[in-house]
mmCIF file of N, CA and C in Angstrom:
data_model
loop_
_atom_site.group_PDB
_atom_site.id
_atom_site.type_symbol
_atom_site.label_atom_id
_atom_site.label_comp_id
_atom_site.label_asym_id
_atom_site.label_seq_id
_atom_site.Cartn_x
_atom_site.Cartn_y
_atom_site.Cartn_z
ATOM 1 N N UNK A 18 10.393 0.381 -0.564
ATOM 2 C CA UNK A 18 11.113 -0.585 0.181
ATOM 3 C C UNK A 18 12.468 -0.588 0.937
ATOM 4 N N UNK A 19 12.543 0.669 1.563
ATOM 5 C CA UNK A 19 13.788 1.630 1.432
ATOM 6 C C UNK A 19 13.568 1.472 3.245
ATOM 7 N N UNK A 20 14.998 2.013 3.203
ATOM 8 C CA UNK A 20 15.154 1.722 5.146
ATOM 9 C C UNK A 20 14.343 4.146 5.236
ATOM 10 N N UNK A 21 13.991 4.035 5.518
ATOM 11 C CA UNK A 21 12.878 5.212 5.921
ATOM 12 C C UNK A 21 13.737 6.194 7.542
ATOM 13 N N UNK A 22 14.620 5.017 7.910
ATOM 14 C CA UNK A 22 14.678 6.156 9.866
ATOM 15 C C UNK A 22 15.060 4.840 9.917
ATOM 16 N N UNK A 23 16.352 4.295 10.677
ATOM 17 C CA UNK A 23 17.592 4.410 11.541
ATOM 18 C C UNK A 23 17.508 4.686 12.771
ATOM 19 N N UNK A 24 18.245 3.571 13.775
ATOM 20 C CA UNK A 24 18.118 4.189 14.906
ATOM 21 C C UNK A 24 19.959 4.739 15.067
ATOM 22 N N UNK A 25 21.247 4.531 14.831
ATOM 23 C CA UNK A 25 22.764 4.403 14.255
ATOM 24 C C UNK A 25 22.199 5.552 13.064
ATOM 25 N N UNK A 26 22.895 4.835 12.178
ATOM 26 C CA UNK A 26 23.155 5.569 11.450
ATOM 27 C C UNK A 26 21.872 7.212 9.757
ATOM 28 N N UNK A 27 22.343 8.119 9.880
ATOM 29 C CA UNK A 27 21.537 8.737 9.214
ATOM 30 C C UNK A 27 21.387 8.493 8.067
ATOM 31 N N UNK A 28 20.253 8.097 6.960
ATOM 32 C CA UNK A 28 19.892 8.609 6.268
ATOM 33 C C UNK A 28 20.350 9.660 5.071
ATOM 34 N N UNK A 29 21.269 9.543 3.783
ATOM 35 C CA UNK A 29 21.508 10.022 3.189
ATOM 36 C C UNK A 29 20.134 10.621 1.909
ATOM 37 N N UNK A 30 19.140 11.529 2.252
ATOM 38 C CA UNK A 30 18.319 11.460 0.567
ATOM 39 C C UNK A 30 19.516 11.607 -1.240
ATOM 40 N N UNK A 31 19.360 10.719 -1.603
ATOM 41 C CA UNK A 31 19.908 11.126 -2.511
ATOM 42 C C UNK A 31 18.945 11.157 -4.438
ATOM 43 N N UNK A 32 19.613 11.422 -4.847
ATOM 44 C CA UNK A 32 18.732 11.853 -5.865
ATOM 45 C C UNK A 32 18.432 10.926 -6.718
ATOM 46 N N UNK A 33 17.157 10.696 -7.676
ATOM 47 C CA UNK A 33 16.551 10.256 -8.378
ATOM 48 C C UNK A 33 17.341 10.009 -9.894
ATOM 49 N N UNK A 34 17.262 7.834 -9.797
ATOM 50 C CA UNK A 34 18.125 8.220 -11.334
ATOM 51 C C UNK A 34 16.386 6.524 -12.302
ATOM 52 N N UNK A 35 16.284 7.664 -13.447
ATOM 53 C CA UNK A 35 15.291 7.123 -13.343
ATOM 54 C C UNK A 35 16.279 5.617 -15.330
ATOM 55 N N UNK A 36 15.917 4.761 -15.252
ATOM 56 C CA UNK A 36 15.764 3.702 -15.805
ATOM 57 C C UNK A 36 15.283 2.885 -16.574
ATOM 58 N N UNK A 37 15.139 1.389 -17.433
ATOM 59 C CA UNK A 37 14.701 0.684 -17.783
ATOM 60 C C UNK A 37 15.613 -0.480 -17.203
ATOM 61 N N UNK A 38 14.369 -1.627 -17.319
ATOM 62 C CA UNK A 38 14.433 -3.368 -17.285
ATOM 63 C C UNK A 38 13.839 -3.411 -17.251
ATOM 64 N N UNK A 39 14.041 -4.539 -18.393
ATOM 65 C CA UNK A 39 12.347 -5.019 -19.648
ATOM 66 C C UNK A 39 11.299 -4.835 -19.717
ATOM 67 N N UNK A 40 12.295 -3.119 -20.712
ATOM 68 C CA UNK A 40 10.821 -2.263 -21.098
ATOM 69 C C UNK A 40 10.260 -1.308 -20.069
ATOM 70 N N UNK A 41 10.568 -1.351 -19.306
ATOM 71 C CA UNK A 41 9.734 -0.406 -18.215
ATOM 72 C C UNK A 41 10.394 0.945 -17.034
ATOM 73 N N UNK A 42 10.230 1.621 -17.027
ATOM 74 C CA UNK A 42 10.116 2.523 -16.166
ATOM 75 C C UNK A 42 11.029 2.703 -14.790
ATOM 76 N N UNK A 43 11.830 1.961 -14.268
ATOM 77 C CA UNK A 43 12.482 2.204 -12.734
ATOM 78 C C UNK A 43 13.383 3.656 -12.386
ATOM 79 N N UNK A 44 12.637 3.569 -11.431
ATOM 80 C CA UNK A 44 13.430 4.689 -10.886
ATOM 81 C C UNK A 44 13.696 4.215 -9.516
ATOM 82 N N UNK A 45 15.711 4.715 -9.064
ATOM 83 C CA UNK A 45 16.413 3.988 -8.424
ATOM 84 C C UNK A 45 17.199 5.453 -7.528
ATOM 85 N N UNK A 46 18.707 5.582 -6.822
ATOM 86 C CA UNK A 46 18.543 6.492 -6.250
ATOM 87 C C UNK A 46 19.538 5.760 -6.417
ATOM 88 N N UNK A 47 21.375 7.690 -6.840
ATOM 89 C CA UNK A 47 21.992 7.773 -7.037
ATOM 90 C C UNK A 47 22.950 6.252 -6.540
ATOM 91 N N UNK A 48 23.572 5.759 -6.992
ATOM 92 C CA UNK A 48 24.618 5.286 -5.826
ATOM 93 C C UNK A 48 24.340 3.616 -6.138
ATOM 94 N N UNK A 49 22.864 3.375 -6.473
ATOM 95 C CA UNK A 49 22.216 1.859 -6.572
ATOM 96 C C UNK A 49 23.231 0.802 -7.176
ATOM 97 N N UNK A 50 23.420 -0.057 -7.426
ATOM 98 C CA UNK A 50 23.577 -1.305 -8.077
ATOM 99 C C UNK A 50 21.937 -1.859 -8.791
ATOM 100 N N UNK A 51 22.329 -1.665 -10.171
ATOM 101 C CA UNK A 51 20.643 -2.512 -10.614
ATOM 102 C C UNK A 51 20.147 -3.424 -9.709
ATOM 103 N N UNK A 52 20.795 -4.111 -8.850
ATOM 104 C CA UNK A 52 20.301 -5.007 -8.485
ATOM 105 C C UNK A 52 18.962 -4.314 -7.285
ATOM 106 N N UNK A 53 20.076 -3.743 -6.722
ATOM 107 C CA UNK A 53 19.502 -2.677 -5.258
ATOM 108 C C UNK A 53 18.051 -2.410 -5.344
ATOM 109 N N UNK A 54 18.966 -1.126 -7.037
ATOM 110 C CA UNK A 54 17.692 -0.571 -7.371
ATOM 111 C C UNK A 54 15.967 -0.868 -7.543
ATOM 112 N N UNK A 55 16.656 -2.404 -7.809
ATOM 113 C CA UNK A 55 15.526 -3.310 -8.532
ATOM 114 C C UNK A 55 14.614 -3.995 -6.926
ATOM 115 N N UNK A 56 15.679 -4.414 -6.722
ATOM 116 C CA UNK A 56 14.526 -4.847 -5.154
ATOM 117 C C UNK A 56 14.012 -3.560 -4.637
ATOM 118 N N UNK A 57 14.743 -2.622 -4.101
ATOM 119 C CA UNK A 57 14.265 -1.350 -3.472
ATOM 120 C C UNK A 57 12.716 -1.192 -4.065
ATOM 121 N N UNK A 58 12.460 -1.593 -5.779
ATOM 122 C CA UNK A 58 10.633 -1.519 -6.559
ATOM 123 C C UNK A 58 10.017 -2.443 -6.072
ATOM 124 N N UNK A 59 11.063 -4.237 -5.108
ATOM 125 C CA UNK A 59 9.971 -4.612 -5.168
ATOM 126 C C UNK A 59 9.751 -5.639 -6.379
ATOM 127 N N UNK A 60 10.994 -5.568 -6.953
ATOM 128 C CA UNK A 60 11.442 -7.014 -8.307
ATOM 129 C C UNK A 60 12.774 -7.854 -7.742
ATOM 130 N N UNK A 61 12.453 -9.662 -7.131
ATOM 131 C CA UNK A 61 13.949 -9.486 -7.412
ATOM 132 C C UNK A 61 14.310 -10.692 -7.910
ATOM 133 N N UNK A 62 13.804 -10.874 -9.109
ATOM 134 C CA UNK A 62 13.355 -12.257 -10.125
ATOM 135 C C UNK A 62 14.081 -10.756 -10.945
ATOM 136 N N UNK A 63 15.553 -11.593 -12.398
ATOM 137 C CA UNK A 63 16.468 -11.026 -12.382
ATOM 138 C C UNK A 63 16.718 -11.191 -14.235
ATOM 139 N N UNK A 64 16.251 -12.532 -13.369
ATOM 140 C CA UNK A 64 16.777 -13.250 -15.177
ATOM 141 C C UNK A 64 16.052 -15.008 -15.139
ATOM 142 N N UNK A 65 15.340 -15.683 -16.400
ATOM 143 C CA UNK A 65 15.657 -17.522 -16.358
ATOM 144 C C UNK A 65 16.369 -18.410 -16.889
ATOM 145 N N UNK A 66 16.718 -19.375 -15.308
ATOM 146 C CA UNK A 66 17.513 -20.195 -16.588
ATOM 147 C C UNK A 66 17.570 -20.492 -17.555
ATOM 148 N N UNK A 67 18.460 -20.970 -17.868
ATOM 149 C CA UNK A 67 18.001 -20.861 -19.875
ATOM 150 C C UNK A 67 17.638 -22.859 -20.201
ATOM 151 N N UNK A 68 17.762 -23.731 -19.392
ATOM 152 C CA UNK A 68 17.352 -24.929 -19.218
ATOM 153 C C UNK A 68 15.961 -25.326 -18.870
ATOM 154 N N UNK A 69 15.712 -24.898 -17.637
ATOM 155 C CA UNK A 69 14.289 -24.630 -16.255
ATOM 156 C C UNK A 69 13.226 -24.124 -16.251
ATOM 157 N N UNK A 70 14.576 -22.229 -16.559
ATOM 158 C CA UNK A 70 13.013 -21.510 -16.496
ATOM 159 C C UNK A 70 13.275 -20.807 -15.349
ATOM 160 N N UNK A 71 13.599 -21.594 -14.044
ATOM 161 C CA UNK A 71 13.800 -21.818 -13.071
ATOM 162 C C UNK A 71 13.918 -19.312 -12.535
ATOM 163 N N UNK A 72 13.640 -19.071 -11.942
ATOM 164 C CA UNK A 72 13.961 -16.978 -11.286
ATOM 165 C C UNK A 72 15.769 -17.692 -10.946
ATOM 166 N N UNK A 73 16.119 -16.217 -11.592
ATOM 167 C CA UNK A 73 17.284 -16.424 -10.725
ATOM 168 C C UNK A 73 16.877 -14.996 -10.277
ATOM 169 N N UNK A 74 18.401 -14.369 -9.279
ATOM 170 C CA UNK A 74 17.539 -12.849 -9.035
ATOM 171 C C UNK A 74 19.014 -12.228 -7.490
ATOM 172 N N UNK A 75 19.839 -11.956 -7.380
ATOM 173 C CA UNK A 75 20.946 -11.614 -6.420
ATOM 174 C C UNK A 75 21.020 -13.581 -5.192
ATOM 175 N N UNK A 76 21.820 -13.618 -5.903
ATOM 176 C CA UNK A 76 22.240 -14.619 -4.987
ATOM 177 C C UNK A 76 23.681 -13.927 -4.163
ATOM 178 N N UNK A 77 25.244 -14.062 -4.122
ATOM 179 C CA UNK A 77 26.364 -13.855 -3.327
ATOM 180 C C UNK A 77 26.097 -12.648 -3.339
ATOM 181 N N UNK A 78 25.835 -11.777 -3.575
ATOM 182 C CA UNK A 78 25.804 -9.966 -3.551
ATOM 183 C C UNK A 78 26.816 -8.902 -3.826
ATOM 184 N N UNK A 79 27.608 -9.602 -4.407
ATOM 185 C CA UNK A 79 28.995 -9.516 -4.297
ATOM 186 C C UNK A 79 30.254 -9.408 -5.819
ATOM 187 N N UNK A 80 29.758 -10.221 -6.373
ATOM 188 C CA UNK A 80 30.038 -10.227 -7.098
ATOM 189 C C UNK A 80 31.080 -11.253 -8.213
ATOM 190 N N UNK A 81 30.224 -12.364 -7.249
ATOM 191 C CA UNK A 81 31.804 -13.120 -7.521
ATOM 192 C C UNK A 81 30.734 -14.937 -8.264
ATOM 193 N N UNK A 82 29.411 -15.321 -7.852
ATOM 194 C CA UNK A 82 28.532 -15.853 -8.726
ATOM 195 C C UNK A 82 28.177 -14.752 -10.373
ATOM 196 N N UNK A 83 27.391 -15.347 -10.740
ATOM 197 C CA UNK A 83 26.187 -14.527 -11.685
ATOM 198 C C UNK A 83 25.832 -15.343 -12.490
ATOM 199 N N UNK A 84 24.774 -15.530 -11.276
ATOM 200 C CA UNK A 84 23.644 -15.566 -10.902
ATOM 201 C C UNK A 84 22.961 -14.548 -11.549
ATOM 202 N N UNK A 85 23.034 -13.065 -10.922
ATOM 203 C CA UNK A 85 22.296 -11.705 -11.524
ATOM 204 C C UNK A 85 22.853 -11.214 -12.237
ATOM 205 N N UNK A 86 23.709 -12.219 -13.669
ATOM 206 C CA UNK A 86 23.478 -11.968 -14.798
ATOM 207 C C UNK A 86 22.368 -11.267 -16.038
ATOM 208 N N UNK A 87 23.027 -9.562 -16.319
ATOM 209 C CA UNK A 87 21.692 -9.185 -17.094
ATOM 210 C C UNK A 87 21.968 -8.213 -18.211
ATOM 211 N N UNK A 88 21.075 -8.923 -19.830
ATOM 212 C CA UNK A 88 22.007 -7.664 -20.539
ATOM 213 C C UNK A 88 22.541 -5.914 -20.647
ATOM 214 N N UNK A 89 22.915 -5.559 -20.715
ATOM 215 C CA UNK A 89 22.962 -3.744 -20.686
ATOM 216 C C UNK A 89 23.564 -3.028 -21.738
ATOM 217 N N UNK A 90 21.803 -2.766 -22.412
ATOM 218 C CA UNK A 90 22.164 -1.939 -24.130
ATOM 219 C C UNK A 90 23.221 -1.293 -24.121
ATOM 220 N N UNK A 91 24.173 -1.999 -25.044
ATOM 221 C CA UNK A 91 25.059 -1.698 -25.674
ATOM 222 C C UNK A 91 26.717 -1.640 -24.968
ATOM 223 N N UNK A 92 26.273 -2.789 -23.660
ATOM 224 C CA UNK A 92 27.762 -3.732 -23.203
ATOM 225 C C UNK A 92 27.380 -4.611 -23.413
ATOM 226 N N UNK A 93 27.027 -5.164 -23.126
ATOM 227 C CA UNK A 93 26.384 -6.859 -22.977
ATOM 228 C C UNK A 93 25.714 -7.006 -21.538
ATOM 229 N N UNK A 94 26.656 -8.378 -20.696
ATOM 230 C CA UNK A 94 25.848 -9.332 -19.768
ATOM 231 C C UNK A 94 26.874 -8.035 -18.994
ATOM 232 N N UNK A 95 25.919 -9.209 -17.708
ATOM 233 C CA UNK A 95 27.511 -7.487 -16.764
ATOM 234 C C UNK A 95 26.050 -8.225 -16.105
ATOM 235 N N UNK A 96 27.244 -8.383 -14.368
ATOM 236 C CA UNK A 96 26.752 -8.469 -13.248
ATOM 237 C C UNK A 96 25.048 -7.185 -12.175
ATOM 238 N N UNK A 97 24.302 -7.018 -12.626
ATOM 239 C CA UNK A 97 24.088 -6.914 -11.306
ATOM 240 C C UNK A 97 24.273 -6.154 -9.869
ATOM 241 N N UNK A 98 24.883 -7.189 -9.790
ATOM 242 C CA UNK A 98 24.486 -6.369 -7.697
ATOM 243 C C UNK A 98 25.721 -5.588 -8.331
ATOM 244 N N UNK A 99 26.764 -5.923 -8.668
ATOM 245 C CA UNK A 99 27.506 -4.733 -8.820
ATOM 246 C C UNK A 99 28.003 -3.697 -10.206
ATOM 247 N N UNK A 100 26.910 -3.279 -11.315
ATOM 248 C CA UNK A 100 26.541 -2.380 -11.853
ATOM 249 C C UNK A 100 26.020 -1.221 -11.771
ATOM 250 N N UNK A 101 26.901 -0.390 -10.822
ATOM 251 C CA UNK A 101 25.422 1.819 -10.376
ATOM 252 C C UNK A 101 25.101 1.733 -12.028
ATOM 253 N N UNK A 102 23.865 1.949 -11.348
ATOM 254 C CA UNK A 102 23.046 1.867 -11.725
ATOM 255 C C UNK A 102 23.147 3.972 -13.066
ATOM 256 N N UNK A 103 22.787 4.358 -13.900
ATOM 257 C CA UNK A 103 22.908 5.655 -14.170
ATOM 258 C C UNK A 103 21.922 5.747 -15.026
ATOM 259 N N UNK A 104 21.154 6.795 -14.874
ATOM 260 C CA UNK A 104 19.912 8.013 -15.571
ATOM 261 C C UNK A 104 20.380 7.415 -17.739
ATOM 262 N N UNK A 105 19.134 7.005 -17.337
ATOM 263 C CA UNK A 105 18.885 6.657 -19.104
ATOM 264 C C UNK A 105 19.633 5.211 -19.934
ATOM 265 N N UNK A 106 20.596 4.291 -18.502
ATOM 266 C CA UNK A 106 20.493 2.834 -19.206
ATOM 267 C C UNK A 106 19.604 2.128 -19.327
ATOM 268 N N UNK A 107 19.454 1.283 -19.724
ATOM 269 C CA UNK A 107 18.154 -0.139 -20.114
ATOM 270 C C UNK A 107 19.451 -1.410 -20.107
ATOM 271 N N UNK A 108 17.974 -2.019 -19.570
ATOM 272 C CA UNK A 108 18.656 -4.324 -19.139
ATOM 273 C C UNK A 108 17.491 -4.634 -19.180
ATOM 274 N N UNK A 109 18.172 -6.312 -19.558
ATOM 275 C CA UNK A 109 17.375 -6.428 -19.943
ATOM 276 C C UNK A 109 17.530 -8.508 -19.451
ATOM 277 N N UNK A 110 16.374 -9.637 -19.601
ATOM 278 C CA UNK A 110 16.187 -10.155 -18.577
ATOM 279 C C UNK A 110 17.807 -11.092 -19.086
ATOM 280 N N UNK A 111 17.863 -10.762 -20.470
ATOM 281 C CA UNK A 111 17.993 -12.100 -21.495
ATOM 282 C C UNK A 111 18.965 -11.542 -22.524
ATOM 283 N N UNK A 112 19.921 -12.121 -23.540
ATOM 284 C CA UNK A 112 21.289 -11.476 -23.851
ATOM 285 C C UNK A 112 20.797 -11.166 -25.386
ATOM 286 N N UNK A 113 19.370 -9.614 -25.869
ATOM 287 C CA UNK A 113 19.955 -8.780 -26.844
ATOM 288 C C UNK A 113 21.081 -8.588 -27.062
ATOM 289 N N UNK A 114 21.554 -9.008 -27.737
ATOM 290 C CA UNK A 114 23.881 -8.441 -28.279
ATOM 291 C C UNK A 114 23.144 -8.157 -29.651
ATOM 292 N N UNK A 115 22.303 -8.670 -30.207
ATOM 293 C CA UNK A 115 21.298 -8.363 -31.646
ATOM 294 C C UNK A 115 21.144 -7.307 -32.069
ATOM 295 N N UNK A 116 20.301 -6.846 -30.563
ATOM 296 C CA UNK A 116 19.925 -5.298 -30.490
ATOM 297 C C UNK A 116 20.678 -4.012 -30.194
ATOM 298 N N UNK A 117 21.874 -3.925 -30.027
ATOM 299 C CA UNK A 117 22.702 -3.311 -29.273
ATOM 300 C C UNK A 117 23.548 -2.188 -30.408
ATOM 301 N N UNK A 118 23.160 -1.393 -29.616
ATOM 302 C CA UNK A 118 22.921 -0.336 -30.364
ATOM 303 C C UNK A 118 24.784 0.474 -31.351
#
């Protein structure tokens, strides 16, 4: 689900980055935000709302809202749209603060 060819822009191949989302290994590209890496892998739901259990994903995409918040193991809650992925990172839909290392 990535742009492979563009009539104006040159597509630069970037290095693969492996990370975990909800106990599943995912491959993104160097420089991806968590949200863009998940979207490129067909995953659009990042979490469920606390009261109604409704799906939440990318809303603003620029870090102004908190709809895309996820738990980053060892760091706490972060916004997926502005958090760059690095190899070995572990993200979860729900706060797992009690399990942080």
